[in-house]
C-alpha positions as YAML, in Angstrom:
chain: A
units: angstrom
residues:
- id: 1
  name: ALA
  ca: [-13.42, -1.61, 20.40]
- id: 2
  name: LYS
  ca: [-15.32, -0.15, 17.47]
- id: 3
  name: ASN
  ca: [-15.27, 3.55, 18.21]
- id: 4
  name: ASP
  ca: [-13.14, 6.62, 18.86]
- id: 5
  name: ASP
  ca: [-12.20, 5.33, 22.37]
- id: 6
  name: LEU
  ca: [-10.21, 2.48, 20.85]
- id: 7
  name: THR
  ca: [-6.54, 2.43, 21.88]
- id: 8
  name: ILE
  ca: [-3.85, 1.14, 19.53]
- id: 9
  name: GLY
  ca: [-0.44, 0.20, 20.88]
- id: 10
  name: THR
  ca: [1.16, -0.97, 24.12]
- id: 11
  name: LYS
  ca: [-1.34, 0.79, 26.40]
- id: 12
  name: GLY
  ca: [-4.02, -1.64, 25.33]
- id: 13
  name: ASN
  ca: [-7.71, -1.59, 26.18]
- id: 14
  name: ARG
  ca: [-9.25, -2.37, 29.61]
- id: 15
  name: ASN
  ca: [-11.37, -5.51, 29.74]
- id: 16
  name: ILE
  ca: [-13.31, -6.57, 32.84]
- id: 17
  name: ALA
  ca: [-16.16, -9.09, 32.89]
- id: 18
  name: TYR
  ca: [-19.02, -8.60, 35.38]
- id: 19
  name: LEU
  ca: [-21.41, -11.29, 36.49]
- id: 20
  name: ASP
  ca: [-24.63, -10.53, 38.33]
- id: 21
  name: TYR
  ca: [-26.26, -13.42, 40.19]
- id: 22
  name: SER
  ca: [-28.73, -14.13, 42.93]
- id: 23
  name: ASN
  ca: [-29.37, -17.06, 45.32]
- id: 24
  name: ASN
  ca: [-32.98, -15.99, 45.68]
- id: 25
  name: PRO
  ca: [-34.59, -14.37, 42.66]
- id: 26
  name: TYR
  ca: [-37.51, -13.10, 44.84]
- id: 27
  name: THR
  ca: [-35.46, -10.75, 47.00]
- id: 28
  name: ASN
  ca: [-33.17, -7.90, 45.92]
- id: 29
  name: SER
  ca: [-30.92, -8.32, 48.97]
- id: 30
  name: SER
  ca: [-29.48, -11.54, 47.58]
- id: 31
  name: LEU
  ca: [-28.28, -9.90, 44.33]
- id: 32
  name: GLN
  ca: [-24.49, -9.97, 44.06]
- id: 33
  name: THR
  ca: [-21.97, -8.89, 41.44]
- id: 34
  name: GLN
  ca: [-18.72, -10.61, 40.75]
- id: 35
  name: SER
  ca: [-16.03, -9.17, 38.45]
- id: 36
  name: SER
  ca: [-12.99, -10.73, 36.84]
- id: 37
  name: GLU
  ca: [-9.46, -9.38, 37.05]
- id: 38
  name: GLU
  ca: [-8.69, -6.54, 34.70]
- id: 39
  name: VAL
  ca: [-6.77, -7.61, 31.58]
- id: 40
  name: LYS
  ca: [-5.40, -5.75, 28.65]
- id: 41
  name: VAL
  ca: [-6.83, -6.44, 25.24]
- id: 42
  name: TYR
  ca: [-4.77, -5.44, 22.22]
- id: 43
  name: THR
  ca: [-6.05, -4.45, 18.81]
- id: 44
  name: TYR
  ca: [-4.27, -3.37, 15.69]
- id: 45
  name: GLU
  ca: [-4.29, -0.86, 12.86]
- id: 46
  name: LEU
  ca: [-3.70, -1.19, 9.15]
- id: 47
  name: ASP
  ca: [-2.82, 1.89, 7.03]
- id: 48
  name: ILE
  ca: [-3.25, 2.02, 3.25]
- id: 49
  name: LYS
  ca: [-1.97, 4.70, 0.91]
- id: 50
  name: SER
  ca: [-3.14, 5.10, -2.75]
- id: 51
  name: VAL
  ca: [-0.44, 6.35, -5.06]
- id: 52
  name: ASP
  ca: [0.51, 6.71, -8.72]
- id: 53
  name: LYS
  ca: [2.64, 3.71, -9.72]
- id: 54
  name: ASN
  ca: [5.05, 5.85, -11.78]
- id: 55
  name: ASP
  ca: [5.30, 8.54, -9.11]
- id: 56
  name: THR
  ca: [4.74, 7.15, -5.63]
- id: 57
  name: SER
  ca: [5.01, 10.64, -4.15]
- id: 58
  name: LYS
  ca: [1.74, 11.47, -5.86]
- id: 59
  name: ALA
  ca: [-1.15, 10.50, -3.60]
- id: 60
  name: LEU
  ca: [-4.44, 9.55, -5.25]
- id: 61
  name: PRO
  ca: [-7.87, 10.25, -3.69]
- id: 62
  name: GLY
  ca: [-10.89, 8.20, -4.85]
- id: 63
  name: SER
  ca: [-9.67, 4.63, -4.21]
- id: 64
  name: GLU
  ca: [-12.01, 2.18, -2.52]
- id: 65
  name: PHE
  ca: [-11.14, -1.21, -1.09]
- id: 66
  name: SER
  ca: [-12.66, -4.38, 0.37]
- id: 67
  name: ILE
  ca: [-10.95, -6.21, 3.25]
- id: 68
  name: THR
  ca: [-11.30, -9.99, 3.64]
- id: 69
  name: ASP
  ca: [-10.08, -12.07, 6.61]
- id: 70
  name: SER
  ca: [-8.34, -15.45, 6.43]
- id: 71
  name: ASN
  ca: [-11.76, -17.21, 6.50]
- id: 72
  name: GLY
  ca: [-12.79, -15.49, 3.28]
- id: 73
  name: ASP
  ca: [-15.33, -13.27, 5.03]
- id: 74
  name: GLU
  ca: [-15.54, -9.57, 4.00]
- id: 75
  name: LEU
  ca: [-15.10, -7.24, 6.94]
- id: 76
  name: TYR
  ca: [-17.43, -4.36, 7.74]
- id: 77
  name: PHE
  ca: [-16.38, -0.99, 9.17]
- id: 78
  name: VAL
  ca: [-17.98, 2.16, 10.54]
- id: 79
  name: LYS
  ca: [-16.38, 5.50, 9.63]
- id: 80
  name: GLY
  ca: [-15.51, 7.70, 12.57]
- id: 81
  name: GLU
  ca: [-15.71, 11.51, 12.66]
- id: 82
  name: ASP
  ca: [-11.95, 11.68, 12.09]
- id: 83
  name: GLY
  ca: [-12.22, 9.67, 8.87]
- id: 84
  name: THR
  ca: [-10.81, 6.55, 10.45]
- id: 85
  name: TYR
  ca: [-12.66, 3.26, 9.87]
- id: 86
  name: TYR
  ca: [-13.38, 1.01, 12.87]
- id: 87
  name: LEU
  ca: [-14.14, -2.75, 12.66]
- id: 88
  name: ALA
  ca: [-17.84, -3.35, 13.00]
- id: 89
  name: GLU
  ca: [-20.58, -5.95, 12.57]
- id: 90
  name: LYS
  ca: [-22.50, -6.16, 9.35]
- id: 91
  name: THR
  ca: [-25.69, -5.28, 11.22]
- id: 92
  name: ASP
  ca: [-24.25, -2.11, 12.86]
- id: 93
  name: GLU
  ca: [-25.63, 1.24, 11.78]
- id: 94
  name: ASN
  ca: [-23.76, 2.75, 8.85]
- id: 95
  name: ALA
  ca: [-21.57, -0.37, 8.54]
- id: 96
  name: THR
  ca: [-19.92, -0.76, 5.08]
- id: 97
  name: ASN
  ca: [-17.73, -3.31, 3.39]
- id: 98
  name: ARG
  ca: [-16.23, -0.64, 1.08]
- id: 99
  name: VAL
  ca: [-13.67, 1.68, 2.65]
- id: 100
  name: GLU
  ca: [-12.39, 4.80, 0.90]
- id: 101
  name: VAL
  ca: [-9.15, 6.74, 1.17]
- id: 102
  name: ASP
  ca: [-9.32, 10.43, 2.18]
- id: 103
  name: SER
  ca: [-8.45, 13.47, 0.04]
- id: 104
  name: ASN
  ca: [-4.78, 12.77, 0.68]
- id: 105
  name: GLY
  ca: [-4.98, 9.17, -0.43]
- id: 106
  name: ASN
  ca: [-4.73, 7.80, 3.12]
- id: 107
  name: LEU
  ca: [-6.88, 5.12, 4.77]
- id: 108
  name: SER
  ca: [-6.69, 3.93, 8.41]
- id: 109
  name: LEU
  ca: [-8.45, 0.75, 9.62]
- id: 110
  name: LYS
  ca: [-8.60, 0.12, 13.36]
- id: 111
  name: GLY
  ca: [-9.87, -2.69, 15.56]
- id: 112
  name: LEU
  ca: [-8.23, -5.53, 13.67]
- id: 113
  name: ASP
  ca: [-7.02, -8.77, 15.30]
- id: 114
  name: GLU
  ca: [-3.76, -10.53, 14.49]
- id: 115
  name: GLY
  ca: [-3.89, -12.54, 11.30]
- id: 116
  name: GLU
  ca: [-3.85, -12.36, 7.54]
- id: 117
  name: TYR
  ca: [-6.04, -10.00, 5.53]
- id: 118
  name: LEU
  ca: [-6.64, -9.65, 1.80]
- id: 119
  name: VAL
  ca: [-6.92, -6.16, 0.40]
- id: 120
  name: LYS
  ca: [-8.60, -5.71, -3.00]
- id: 121
  name: GLN
  ca: [-9.38, -2.51, -4.84]
- id: 122
  name: THR
  ca: [-13.02, -2.08, -5.74]
- id: 123
  name: LYS
  ca: [-12.81, 1.42, -7.24]
- id: 124
  name: ALA
  ca: [-9.87, 3.18, -8.83]
- id: 125
  name: PRO
  ca: [-9.01, 6.92, -8.72]
- id: 126
  name: GLU
  ca: [-10.46, 8.92, -11.61]
- id: 127
  name: GLY
  ca: [-8.34, 8.43, -14.73]
- id: 128
  name: TYR
  ca: [-6.63, 5.25, -13.45]
- id: 129
  name: ASN
  ca: [-7.10, 1.54, -14.08]
- id: 130
  name: ILE
  ca: [-8.56, -0.52, -11.28]
- id: 131
  name: SER
  ca: [-5.96, -3.02, -9.98]
- id: 132
  name: SER
  ca: [-6.65, -6.74, -10.47]
- id: 133
  name: LYS
  ca: [-4.05, -7.64, -7.84]
- id: 134
  name: THR
  ca: [-5.08, -8.75, -4.33]
- id: 135
  name: TYR
  ca: [-2.55, -7.92, -1.60]
- id: 136
  name: THR
  ca: [-2.01, -10.10, 1.47]
- id: 137
  name: VAL
  ca: [-1.27, -8.29, 4.70]
- id: 138
  name: LYS
  ca: [-0.14, -10.15, 7.86]
- id: 139
  name: LEU
  ca: [-0.53, -8.53, 11.26]
- id: 140
  name: GLU
  ca: [1.55, -10.36, 13.88]
- id: 141
  name: ASP
  ca: [2.37, -9.56, 17.49]
- id: 142
  name: LYS
  ca: [4.57, -12.43, 18.78]
- id: 143
  name: ASP
  ca: [5.48, -10.57, 22.03]
- id: 144
  name: ILE
  ca: [1.78, -9.76, 22.71]
- id: 145
  name: ASP
  ca: [2.74, -6.20, 23.68]
- id: 146
  name: GLY
  ca: [0.30, -4.34, 21.46]
- id: 147
  name: GLU
  ca: [2.85, -3.53, 18.79]
- id: 148
  name: ILE
  ca: [2.90, -5.25, 15.37]
- id: 149
  name: ASP
  ca: [6.27, -6.94, 14.86]
- id: 150
  name: ASP
  ca: [6.75, -5.33, 11.43]
- id: 151
  name: ALA
  ca: [5.05, -1.93, 11.20]
- id: 152
  name: TYR
  ca: [2.90, -2.30, 8.16]
- id: 153
  name: SER
  ca: [1.66, 0.33, 5.79]
- id: 154
  name: LEU
  ca: [0.36, -0.90, 2.44]
- id: 155
  name: ILE
  ca: [1.33, 1.29, -0.52]
- id: 156
  name: PHE
  ca: [-1.27, 0.60, -3.21]
- id: 157
  name: PRO
  ca: [-0.15, 1.72, -6.72]
- id: 158
  name: ASN
  ca: [-2.35, 2.47, -9.75]
- id: 159
  name: THR
  ca: [-1.50, 3.02, -13.40]
- id: 160
  name: LYS
  ca: [-3.15, 5.61, -15.62]
- id: 161
  name: GLY
  ca: [-5.70, 4.34, -18.11]
- id: 162
  name: PHE
  ca: [-9.24, 4.76, -19.29]
- id: 163
  name: THR
  ca: [-12.65, 3.34, -18.45]
- id: 164
  name: LEU
  ca: [-14.81, 1.59, -21.04]
- id: 165
  name: PRO
  ca: [-18.18, 3.34, -21.60]
- id: 166
  name: VAL
  ca: [-20.93, 1.58, -19.64]
- id: 167
  name: THR
  ca: [-24.60, 2.50, -19.66]
- id: 168
  name: GLY
  ca: [-26.62, -0.49, -18.49]
- id: 169
  name: GLY
  ca: [-24.54, -2.71, -20.71]
- id: 170
  name: LYS
  ca: [-25.36, -0.79, -23.92]
- id: 171
  name: GLY
  ca: [-22.06, 1.11, -23.84]
- id: 172
  name: ILE
  ca: [-20.00, -2.07, -24.01]
- id: 173
  name: ILE
  ca: [-22.22, -3.50, -26.77]
- id: 174
  name: ALA
  ca: [-21.78, -0.34, -28.84]
- id: 175
  name: TYR
  ca: [-18.04, -0.29, -28.18]
- id: 176
  name: VAL
  ca: [-17.61, -3.96, -29.19]
- id: 177
  name: SER
  ca: [-19.84, -3.51, -32.28]
- id: 178
  name: ILE
  ca: [-17.83, -0.55, -33.53]
- id: 179
  name: SER
  ca: [-14.56, -2.45, -32.94]
- id: 180
  name: ILE
  ca: [-15.84, -5.42, -34.99]
- id: 181
  name: VAL
  ca: [-16.89, -3.18, -37.85]
- id: 182
  name: LEU
  ca: [-13.51, -1.45, -37.87]
- id: 183
  name: ILE
  ca: [-11.69, -4.76, -37.83]
- id: 184
  name: GLY
  ca: [-13.87, -5.98, -40.71]
- id: 185
  name: ILE
  ca: [-13.08, -2.86, -42.75]
- id: 186
  name: GLY
  ca: [-9.41, -3.31, -42.09]
- id: 187
  name: ILE
  ca: [-9.51, -6.95, -43.25]
- id: 188
  name: MET
  ca: [-11.36, -5.90, -46.42]
- id: 189
  name: LEU
  ca: [-8.78, -3.26, -47.19]
- id: 190
  name: VAL
  ca: [-5.91, -5.74, -46.73]
- id: 191
  name: ILE
  ca: [-7.64, -8.23, -49.10]
- id: 192
  name: SER
  ca: [-8.34, -5.51, -51.64]
- id: 193
  name: ILE
  ca: [-4.75, -4.26, -51.64]
- id: 194
  name: SER
  ca: [-3.52, -7.82, -51.94]
- id: 195
  name: LYS
  ca: [-5.72, -8.46, -54.98]
- id: 196
  name: LYS
  ca: [-4.57, -5.26, -56.68]
- id: 197
  name: LYS
  ca: [-0.96, -6.28, -56.18]
- id: 198
  name: LYS
  ca: [-1.62, -9.67, -57.80]
- id: 199
  name: VAL
  ca: [-3.35, -8.01, -60.77]
- id: 200
  name: LEU
  ca: [-0.42, -5.61, -61.28]
- id: 201
  name: GLU
  ca: [2.09, -8.46, -61.04]
- id: 202
  name: LYS
  ca: [0.20, -10.44, -63.72]
- id: 203
  name: GLN
  ca: [0.08, -7.38, -65.99]
- id: 204
  name: LYS
  ca: [3.86, -6.98, -65.67]
- id: 205
  name: ILE
  ca: [4.40, -10.61, -66.57]
- id: 206
  name: ASN
  ca: [2.11, -10.40, -69.62]
- id: 207
  name: ASN
  ca: [3.80, -7.23, -70.81]
...
């Protein structure tokens, strides 16, 4: 269940196991196939929407996220033609552990099992601060009917801000250096003004 044929919901996905065996490996006539009974296998979907914290009706493209399971393992996904991400193995072609919302700020993840997942933002929309908060999402299907008990859609808010200049580390060094110089100048001005006040006060006393 890692592709566009994946079914979400009560319909479920067909699962049949086939076993080929032979009593005599030297003759084809003894080859037999045994199949198990067909069972339904359910899988679930998580939807994420990136929005402006002060105006949740404003969707934000450009957000990227990482998804971690309850064991602390980052999950990998493959992006389908429709923009939906499907659970995959790390070794699968085009598998990624960074999933991105579409131009409308929406993200759909399919192929998930029941359980808890941690959602962390790895890239913020342009002009916004990256969130330091990690959200916990719990997918639960107590009736085992293919439907999550509480329909879950994670609304992920971001606040406007700025990004510190970074150029191989030099940008931060320059930024910090300038800040230290400005702070030093400010301290010197305060000391200078304080000294002048003391001199003036002494002059008044002497006069």
